[in-house]
Short mmCIF file of C-alpha atoms and ligand atoms in Angstrom, two decimals:
data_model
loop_
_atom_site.label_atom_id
_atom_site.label_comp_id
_atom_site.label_asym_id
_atom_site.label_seq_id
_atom_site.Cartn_x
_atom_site.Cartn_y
_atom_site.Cartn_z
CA UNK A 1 30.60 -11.39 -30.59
CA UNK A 2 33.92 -11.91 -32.43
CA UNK A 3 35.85 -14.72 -30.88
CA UNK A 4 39.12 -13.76 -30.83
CA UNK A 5 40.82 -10.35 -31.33
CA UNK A 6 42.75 -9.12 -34.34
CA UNK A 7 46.32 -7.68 -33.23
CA UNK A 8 48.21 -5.40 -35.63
CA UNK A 9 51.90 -4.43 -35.88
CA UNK A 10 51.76 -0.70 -36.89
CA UNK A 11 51.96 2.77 -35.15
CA UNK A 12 49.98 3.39 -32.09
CA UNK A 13 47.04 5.17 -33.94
CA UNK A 14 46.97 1.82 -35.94
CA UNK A 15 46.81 0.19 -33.86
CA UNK A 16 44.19 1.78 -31.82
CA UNK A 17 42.35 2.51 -35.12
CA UNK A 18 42.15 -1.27 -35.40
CA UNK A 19 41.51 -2.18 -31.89
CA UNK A 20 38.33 0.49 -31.18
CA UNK A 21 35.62 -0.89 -33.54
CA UNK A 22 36.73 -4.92 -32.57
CA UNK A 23 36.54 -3.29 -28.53
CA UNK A 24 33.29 -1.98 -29.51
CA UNK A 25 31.85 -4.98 -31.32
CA UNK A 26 32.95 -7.13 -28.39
CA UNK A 27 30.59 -5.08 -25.65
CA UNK A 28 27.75 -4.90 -28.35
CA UNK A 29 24.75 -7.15 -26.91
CA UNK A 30 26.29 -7.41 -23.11
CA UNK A 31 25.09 -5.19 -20.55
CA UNK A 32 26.84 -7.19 -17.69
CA UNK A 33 29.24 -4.22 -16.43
CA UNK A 34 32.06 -6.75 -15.07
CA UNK A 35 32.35 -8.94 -18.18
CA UNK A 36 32.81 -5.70 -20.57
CA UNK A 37 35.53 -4.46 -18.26
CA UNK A 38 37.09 -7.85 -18.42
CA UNK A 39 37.14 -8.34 -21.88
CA UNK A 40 38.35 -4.20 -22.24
CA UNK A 41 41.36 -4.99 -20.30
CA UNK A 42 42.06 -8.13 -22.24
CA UNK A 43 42.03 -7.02 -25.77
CA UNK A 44 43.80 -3.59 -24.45
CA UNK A 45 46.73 -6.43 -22.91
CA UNK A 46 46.78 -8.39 -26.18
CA UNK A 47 47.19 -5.74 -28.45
CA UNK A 48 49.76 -3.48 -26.38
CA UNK A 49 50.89 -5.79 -23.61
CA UNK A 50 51.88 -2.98 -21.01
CA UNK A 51 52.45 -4.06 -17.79
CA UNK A 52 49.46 -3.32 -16.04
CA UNK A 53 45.53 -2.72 -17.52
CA UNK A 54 43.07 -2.29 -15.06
CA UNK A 55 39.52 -0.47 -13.46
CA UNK A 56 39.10 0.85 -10.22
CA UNK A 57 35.11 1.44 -9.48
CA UNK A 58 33.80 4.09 -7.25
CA UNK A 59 32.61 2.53 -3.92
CA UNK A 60 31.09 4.69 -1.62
CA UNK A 61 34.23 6.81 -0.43
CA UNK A 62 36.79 4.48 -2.12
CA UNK A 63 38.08 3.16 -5.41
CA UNK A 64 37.99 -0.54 -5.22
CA UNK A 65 39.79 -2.92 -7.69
CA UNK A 66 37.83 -4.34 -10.55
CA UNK A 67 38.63 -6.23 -13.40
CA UNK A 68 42.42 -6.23 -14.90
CA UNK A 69 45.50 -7.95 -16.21
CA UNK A 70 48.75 -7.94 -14.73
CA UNK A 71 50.09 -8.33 -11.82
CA UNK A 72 48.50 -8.29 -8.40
CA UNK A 73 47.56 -5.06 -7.53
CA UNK A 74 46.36 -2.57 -4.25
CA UNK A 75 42.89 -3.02 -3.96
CA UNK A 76 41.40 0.57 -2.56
CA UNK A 77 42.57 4.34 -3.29
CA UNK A 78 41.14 6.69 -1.36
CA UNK A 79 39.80 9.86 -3.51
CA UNK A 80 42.71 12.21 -4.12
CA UNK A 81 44.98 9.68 -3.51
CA UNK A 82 47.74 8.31 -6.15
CA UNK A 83 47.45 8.95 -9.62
CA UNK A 84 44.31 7.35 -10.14
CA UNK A 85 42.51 8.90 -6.31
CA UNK A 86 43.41 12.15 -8.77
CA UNK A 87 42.36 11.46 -11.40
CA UNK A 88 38.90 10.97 -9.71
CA UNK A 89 39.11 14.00 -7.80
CA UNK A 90 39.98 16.01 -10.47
CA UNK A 91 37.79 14.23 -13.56
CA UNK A 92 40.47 14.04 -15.82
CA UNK A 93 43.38 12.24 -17.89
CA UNK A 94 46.39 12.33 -16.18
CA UNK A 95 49.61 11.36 -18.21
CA UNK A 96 52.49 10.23 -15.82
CA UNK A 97 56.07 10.21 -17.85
CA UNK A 98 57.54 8.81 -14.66
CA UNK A 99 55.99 7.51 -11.67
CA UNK A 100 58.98 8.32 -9.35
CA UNK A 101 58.10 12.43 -10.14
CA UNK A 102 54.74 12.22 -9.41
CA UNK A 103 53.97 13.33 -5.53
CA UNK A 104 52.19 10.46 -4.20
CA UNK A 105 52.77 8.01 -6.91
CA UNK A 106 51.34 4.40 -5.00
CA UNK A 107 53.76 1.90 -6.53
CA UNK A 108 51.45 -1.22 -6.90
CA UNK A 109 54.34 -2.49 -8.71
CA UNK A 110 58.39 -1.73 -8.73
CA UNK A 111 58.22 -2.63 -12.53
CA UNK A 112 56.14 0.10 -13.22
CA UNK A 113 57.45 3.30 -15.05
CA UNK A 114 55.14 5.77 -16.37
CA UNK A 115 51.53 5.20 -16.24
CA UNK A 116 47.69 7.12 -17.68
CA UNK A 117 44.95 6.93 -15.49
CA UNK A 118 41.43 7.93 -17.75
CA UNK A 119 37.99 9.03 -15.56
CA UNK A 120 35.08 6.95 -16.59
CA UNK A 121 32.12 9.15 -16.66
CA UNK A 122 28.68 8.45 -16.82
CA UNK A 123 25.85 11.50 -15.95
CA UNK A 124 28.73 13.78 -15.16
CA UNK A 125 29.48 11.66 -12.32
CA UNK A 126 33.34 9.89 -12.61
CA UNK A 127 32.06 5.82 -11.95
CA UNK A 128 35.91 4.63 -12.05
CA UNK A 129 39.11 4.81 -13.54
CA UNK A 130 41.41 3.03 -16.50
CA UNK A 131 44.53 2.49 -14.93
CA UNK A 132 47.48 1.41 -17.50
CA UNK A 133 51.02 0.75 -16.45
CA UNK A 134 53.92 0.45 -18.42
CA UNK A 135 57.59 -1.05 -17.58
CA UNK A 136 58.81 1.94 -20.05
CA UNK A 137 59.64 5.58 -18.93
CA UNK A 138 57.27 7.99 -21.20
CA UNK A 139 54.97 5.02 -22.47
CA UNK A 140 51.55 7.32 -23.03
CA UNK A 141 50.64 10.27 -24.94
CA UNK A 142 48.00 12.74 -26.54
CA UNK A 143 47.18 9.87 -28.50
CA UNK A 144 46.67 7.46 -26.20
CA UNK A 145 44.40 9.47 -24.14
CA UNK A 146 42.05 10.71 -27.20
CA UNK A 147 41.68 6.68 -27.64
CA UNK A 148 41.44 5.75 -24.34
CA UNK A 149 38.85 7.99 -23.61
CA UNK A 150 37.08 6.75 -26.84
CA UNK A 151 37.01 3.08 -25.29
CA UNK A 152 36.19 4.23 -21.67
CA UNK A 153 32.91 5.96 -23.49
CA UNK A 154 31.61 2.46 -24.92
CA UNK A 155 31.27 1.30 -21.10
CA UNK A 156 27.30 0.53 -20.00
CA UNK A 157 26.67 1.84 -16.12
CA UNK A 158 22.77 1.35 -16.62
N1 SME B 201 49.84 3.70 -9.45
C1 SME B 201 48.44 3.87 -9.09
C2 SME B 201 47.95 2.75 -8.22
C3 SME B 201 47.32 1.63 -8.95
S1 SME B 201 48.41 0.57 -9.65
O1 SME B 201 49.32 1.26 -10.56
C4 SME B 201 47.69 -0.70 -10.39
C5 SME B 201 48.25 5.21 -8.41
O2 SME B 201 49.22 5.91 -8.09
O3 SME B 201 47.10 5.57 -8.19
#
């Protein structure tokens, strides 16, 4: 495992483009499910440094907070709840531009702006969610979610 991460200046597909293989080297060899989703959210924070980088893993009825960096954060969503309760209810990316015109928006933090929640699926079954959140209006993208969804992929549930 590399010990330290590589950050780039560049555009965001550089960046990302540079970040994916050192993401993927990182989990290569670890099967621990907490560690990988640690180390995720820390490379993800060193390279972009949004606000908020987190999981929330499917527990019974509930998402329940998991790894992350930033600030403290709410610690259950109910399913169909918030971006990210809708994001599991629905299976898919959801791309916020601005948290205050989203119905239902749970405001973890007032700092927050925009925000892209990405399903984690493993059998066809959505295990959790990547929650980023960004102190910028319109922060995330097309791109981001093609990568994101690329790094949520390299995440061991066996
Ligand atoms: N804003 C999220 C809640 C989680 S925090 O942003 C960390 C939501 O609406 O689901």
């Amino acid at each position: 495992m590399a010990e330290e991460i590589n950050t780039i200046a560049g555009s965001k597909t550089e960046q990302y483009q540079s970040l994916i293989p050192q993401i993927k080297s990182l989990l290569e060899g670890e099967d621990d499910l907490v560690a990988n989703l640690a180390n995720i959210c820390a490379a993800l924070k060193q390279q972009f440094n949004w606000l908020w980088i987190g999981f929330y893993l499917v527990k019974k009825e509930e998402l329940v907070l998991a790894p992350f960096q930033g600030p403290i954060a709410c610690t259950r969503i109910k399913k169909g709840k918030g971006v990210c309760g809708t994001s599991w209810e629905k299976a898919t990316t959801i791309i916020v531009e601005d948290v205050t015109k989203f119905s239902g928006h749970i405001a973890c933090s007032s700092l927050s702006k925009s925000e892209i929640v990405i399903p984690i699926l493993h059998n066809n079954t959505v295990m959790g969610v990547l929650d980023i959140d960004s102190k910028l209006l319109n922060s995330f993208d097309e791109i981001d979610k093609i990568y994101l969804q690329q790094i949520v992929q390299f995440i061991n549930f066996n």
